[in-house]
Amino acid sequence: MDVKNTCRSFLALLCLGSLIGCASAPATSGYLANYDRLQPGEHLEKFWANTAQIQKAESVTVHLREVQTEMITDQKDVSVADCAAWLTAELDSAEFVSTDAEGASIRLDLAITFMSPGSAAGRIFAGELGAGHAQVQIEGKVSDAVSNELLATFAERRRSSGAIGIKDLGGDASPGLIEQMIGLVAEDIRNELLSTFTLGEGGG
């Protein structure tokens, strides 16, 4: 193959991969106590489950108790309160997750342990090289609502180039990128819970 065409193909693939919020390896933040036990999940990047204890559950309803944001240090362009609200709203829309504790058999505690809006200028001028990417990391603990026994933990990190800066041409796209990635992580959390606890139609 011609070298020029090879380079073009490589750049095309690179650009295609930067169009969406891509999963990235989560960093150790200190929120969880068992990072060494996390493995690739079915939907989440890093996941651990207490399978033996989970199998004892006769029915499962999830209480979304809290979303911590204290570990976020970069707050200049995206509201921390908005981040927590976006995550809560996305998960509270699932039939088996509620912010209401009544009748819940398991508890879900979350933390946004890293959030950076990145740089619109960086994404526009060198987003394909990784500059200016917006990033977010969300970690969680699932525990028995009565015994407090830990049932599962997870961590997922996402990054986005804003379609290599195209979304920033009309103005800084950082808030929208963060909201979109939080939605993607929330979807992965819902699907992982469905898979792990056999929720939904036909579940306990």
Tab-separated table of N, CA and C in Angstrom, residues 134-194:
chain	number	residue	atom	x	y	z
A	134	ALA	N	-11.748	16.429	27.410
A	134	ALA	CA	-12.526	16.442	28.647
A	134	ALA	C	-12.509	15.021	29.224
A	135	GLN	N	-12.486	14.916	30.564
A	135	GLN	CA	-12.415	13.596	31.201
A	135	GLN	C	-13.287	13.553	32.453
A	136	VAL	N	-13.774	12.371	32.746
A	136	VAL	CA	-14.530	12.172	33.981
A	136	VAL	C	-14.313	10.742	34.466
A	137	GLN	N	-14.198	10.567	35.783
A	137	GLN	CA	-14.091	9.227	36.378
A	137	GLN	C	-15.137	9.096	37.474
A	138	ILE	N	-15.862	7.991	37.440
A	138	ILE	CA	-16.911	7.720	38.425
A	138	ILE	C	-16.640	6.361	39.065
A	139	GLU	N	-16.721	6.317	40.382
A	139	GLU	CA	-16.513	5.072	41.130
A	139	GLU	C	-17.724	4.797	42.008
A	140	GLY	N	-17.937	3.533	42.347
A	140	GLY	CA	-19.118	3.200	43.114
A	140	GLY	C	-18.954	2.011	44.030
A	141	LYS	N	-19.808	1.977	45.053
A	141	LYS	CA	-19.865	0.876	46.007
A	141	LYS	C	-21.320	0.425	46.127
A	142	VAL	N	-21.534	-0.871	46.028
A	142	VAL	CA	-22.863	-1.452	46.193
A	142	VAL	C	-22.829	-2.292	47.462
A	143	SER	N	-23.762	-2.063	48.385
A	143	SER	CA	-23.753	-2.798	49.646
A	143	SER	C	-25.155	-3.197	50.051
A	144	ASP	N	-25.244	-4.196	50.926
A	144	ASP	CA	-26.523	-4.657	51.446
A	144	ASP	C	-27.107	-3.583	52.352
A	145	ALA	N	-28.362	-3.244	52.138
A	145	ALA	CA	-28.982	-2.150	52.879
A	145	ALA	C	-29.171	-2.462	54.355
A	146	VAL	N	-29.195	-3.746	54.713
A	146	VAL	CA	-29.404	-4.133	56.112
A	146	VAL	C	-28.084	-4.420	56.808
A	147	SER	N	-27.274	-5.291	56.218
A	147	SER	CA	-26.030	-5.724	56.858
A	147	SER	C	-24.846	-4.805	56.559
A	148	ASN	N	-24.974	-3.966	55.546
A	148	ASN	CA	-23.885	-3.097	55.073
A	148	ASN	C	-22.737	-3.860	54.431
A	149	GLU	N	-22.924	-5.162	54.199
A	149	GLU	CA	-21.865	-5.943	53.564
A	149	GLU	C	-21.648	-5.463	52.133
A	150	LEU	N	-20.381	-5.325	51.760
A	150	LEU	CA	-20.035	-4.856	50.426
A	150	LEU	C	-20.336	-5.939	49.394
A	151	LEU	N	-21.102	-5.577	48.364
A	151	LEU	CA	-21.505	-6.532	47.341
A	151	LEU	C	-20.770	-6.326	46.020
A	152	ALA	N	-20.402	-5.095	45.716
A	152	ALA	CA	-19.714	-4.822	44.450
A	152	ALA	C	-19.052	-3.453	44.515
A	153	THR	N	-17.981	-3.294	43.726
A	153	THR	CA	-17.332	-2.006	43.561
A	153	THR	C	-16.962	-1.848	42.087
A	154	PHE	N	-16.792	-0.608	41.663
A	154	PHE	CA	-16.439	-0.403	40.258
A	154	PHE	C	-15.823	0.975	40.048
A	155	ALA	N	-15.161	1.117	38.918
A	155	ALA	CA	-14.576	2.397	38.520
A	155	ALA	C	-14.572	2.477	37.004
A	156	GLU	N	-14.939	3.641	36.483
A	156	GLU	CA	-14.917	3.844	35.033
A	156	GLU	C	-14.476	5.273	34.726
A	157	ARG	N	-13.625	5.403	33.726
A	157	ARG	CA	-13.143	6.710	33.293
A	157	ARG	C	-13.464	6.887	31.812
A	158	ARG	N	-13.892	8.094	31.460
A	158	ARG	CA	-14.201	8.416	30.067
A	158	ARG	C	-13.453	9.675	29.659
A	159	ARG	N	-13.144	9.769	28.363
A	159	ARG	CA	-12.529	10.976	27.825
A	159	ARG	C	-13.156	11.282	26.474
A	160	SER	N	-13.174	12.560	26.121
A	160	SER	CA	-13.781	12.958	24.854
A	160	SER	C	-13.007	14.118	24.237
A	161	SER	N	-12.817	14.035	22.935
A	161	SER	CA	-12.155	15.113	22.196
A	161	SER	C	-13.161	16.099	21.617
A	162	GLY	N	-14.443	15.875	21.864
A	162	GLY	CA	-15.456	16.748	21.279
A	162	GLY	C	-15.426	16.702	19.768
A	163	ALA	N	-15.314	15.455	19.232
A	163	ALA	CA	-15.189	15.271	17.778
A	163	ALA	C	-14.003	16.079	17.263
A	164	ILE	N	-12.852	15.855	17.970
A	164	ILE	CA	-11.578	16.553	17.701
A	164	ILE	C	-11.771	18.051	17.517
A	165	GLY	N	-12.576	18.627	18.433
A	165	GLY	CA	-12.752	20.071	18.476
A	165	GLY	C	-13.896	20.619	17.658
A	166	ILE	N	-14.513	19.795	16.841
A	166	ILE	CA	-15.606	20.300	15.988
A	166	ILE	C	-16.751	20.850	16.835
A	167	LYS	N	-17.056	20.184	17.955
A	167	LYS	CA	-18.155	20.638	18.814
A	167	LYS	C	-17.848	21.968	19.497
A	168	ASP	N	-16.573	22.353	19.524
A	168	ASP	CA	-16.191	23.608	20.181
A	168	ASP	C	-16.210	24.805	19.238
A	169	LEU	N	-16.459	24.596	17.961
A	169	LEU	CA	-16.399	25.697	17.000
A	169	LEU	C	-17.474	26.745	17.257
A	170	GLY	N	-18.581	26.334	17.860
A	170	GLY	CA	-19.642	27.275	18.185
A	170	GLY	C	-19.552	27.801	19.602
A	171	GLY	N	-18.505	27.448	20.311
A	171	GLY	CA	-18.339	27.832	21.710
A	171	GLY	C	-17.846	26.645	22.513
A	172	ASP	N	-17.368	26.900	23.726
A	172	ASP	CA	-16.800	25.848	24.571
A	172	ASP	C	-17.825	24.743	24.821
A	173	ALA	N	-17.509	23.528	24.373
A	173	ALA	CA	-18.433	22.392	24.492
A	173	ALA	C	-18.227	21.599	25.778
A	174	SER	N	-17.345	22.072	26.656
A	174	SER	CA	-16.976	21.286	27.843
A	174	SER	C	-18.159	20.793	28.666
A	175	PRO	N	-19.105	21.652	29.064
A	175	PRO	CA	-20.228	21.151	29.875
A	175	PRO	C	-21.005	20.044	29.176
A	176	GLY	N	-21.253	20.214	27.883
A	176	GLY	CA	-21.986	19.186	27.139
A	176	GLY	C	-21.224	17.886	27.045
A	177	LEU	N	-19.907	17.967	26.898
A	177	LEU	CA	-19.083	16.753	26.818
A	177	LEU	C	-19.106	16.002	28.143
A	178	ILE	N	-18.986	16.745	29.246
A	178	ILE	CA	-19.020	16.108	30.564
A	178	ILE	C	-20.378	15.468	30.815
A	179	GLU	N	-21.455	16.177	30.494
A	179	GLU	CA	-22.803	15.620	30.681
A	179	GLU	C	-22.993	14.355	29.848
A	180	GLN	N	-22.516	14.378	28.594
A	180	GLN	CA	-22.643	13.207	27.733
A	180	GLN	C	-21.881	12.015	28.302
A	181	MET	N	-20.661	12.245	28.782
A	181	MET	CA	-19.865	11.135	29.321
A	181	MET	C	-20.462	10.592	30.608
A	182	ILE	N	-20.999	11.475	31.443
A	182	ILE	CA	-21.668	11.013	32.666
A	182	ILE	C	-22.855	10.127	32.295
A	183	GLY	N	-23.580	10.500	31.257
A	183	GLY	CA	-24.696	9.675	30.789
A	183	GLY	C	-24.238	8.309	30.317
A	184	LEU	N	-23.097	8.255	29.624
A	184	LEU	CA	-22.569	6.982	29.139
A	184	LEU	C	-22.139	6.084	30.301
A	185	VAL	N	-21.508	6.687	31.316
A	185	VAL	CA	-21.100	5.891	32.480
A	185	VAL	C	-22.334	5.399	33.233
A	186	ALA	N	-23.335	6.256	33.378
A	186	ALA	CA	-24.573	5.842	34.057
A	186	ALA	C	-25.216	4.662	33.343
A	187	GLU	N	-25.198	4.691	32.022
A	187	GLU	CA	-25.740	3.572	31.249
A	187	GLU	C	-24.962	2.292	31.522
A	188	ASP	N	-23.641	2.396	31.597
A	188	ASP	CA	-22.815	1.223	31.900
A	188	ASP	C	-23.097	0.697	33.305
A	189	ILE	N	-23.305	1.616	34.260
A	189	ILE	CA	-23.626	1.195	35.625
A	189	ILE	C	-24.955	0.445	35.650
A	190	ARG	N	-25.959	1.004	34.994
A	190	ARG	CA	-27.268	0.326	34.941
A	190	ARG	C	-27.137	-1.068	34.345
A	191	ASN	N	-26.437	-1.173	33.236
A	191	ASN	CA	-26.314	-2.470	32.560
A	191	ASN	C	-25.508	-3.466	33.388
A	192	GLU	N	-24.483	-2.978	34.091
A	192	GLU	CA	-23.691	-3.883	34.932
A	192	GLU	C	-24.520	-4.395	36.103
A	193	LEU	N	-25.324	-3.508	36.685
A	193	LEU	CA	-26.205	-3.931	37.775
A	193	LEU	C	-27.239	-4.931	37.282
A	194	LEU	N	-27.787	-4.688	36.106
A	194	LEU	CA	-28.748	-5.629	35.523
A	194	LEU	C	-28.125	-7.002	35.343
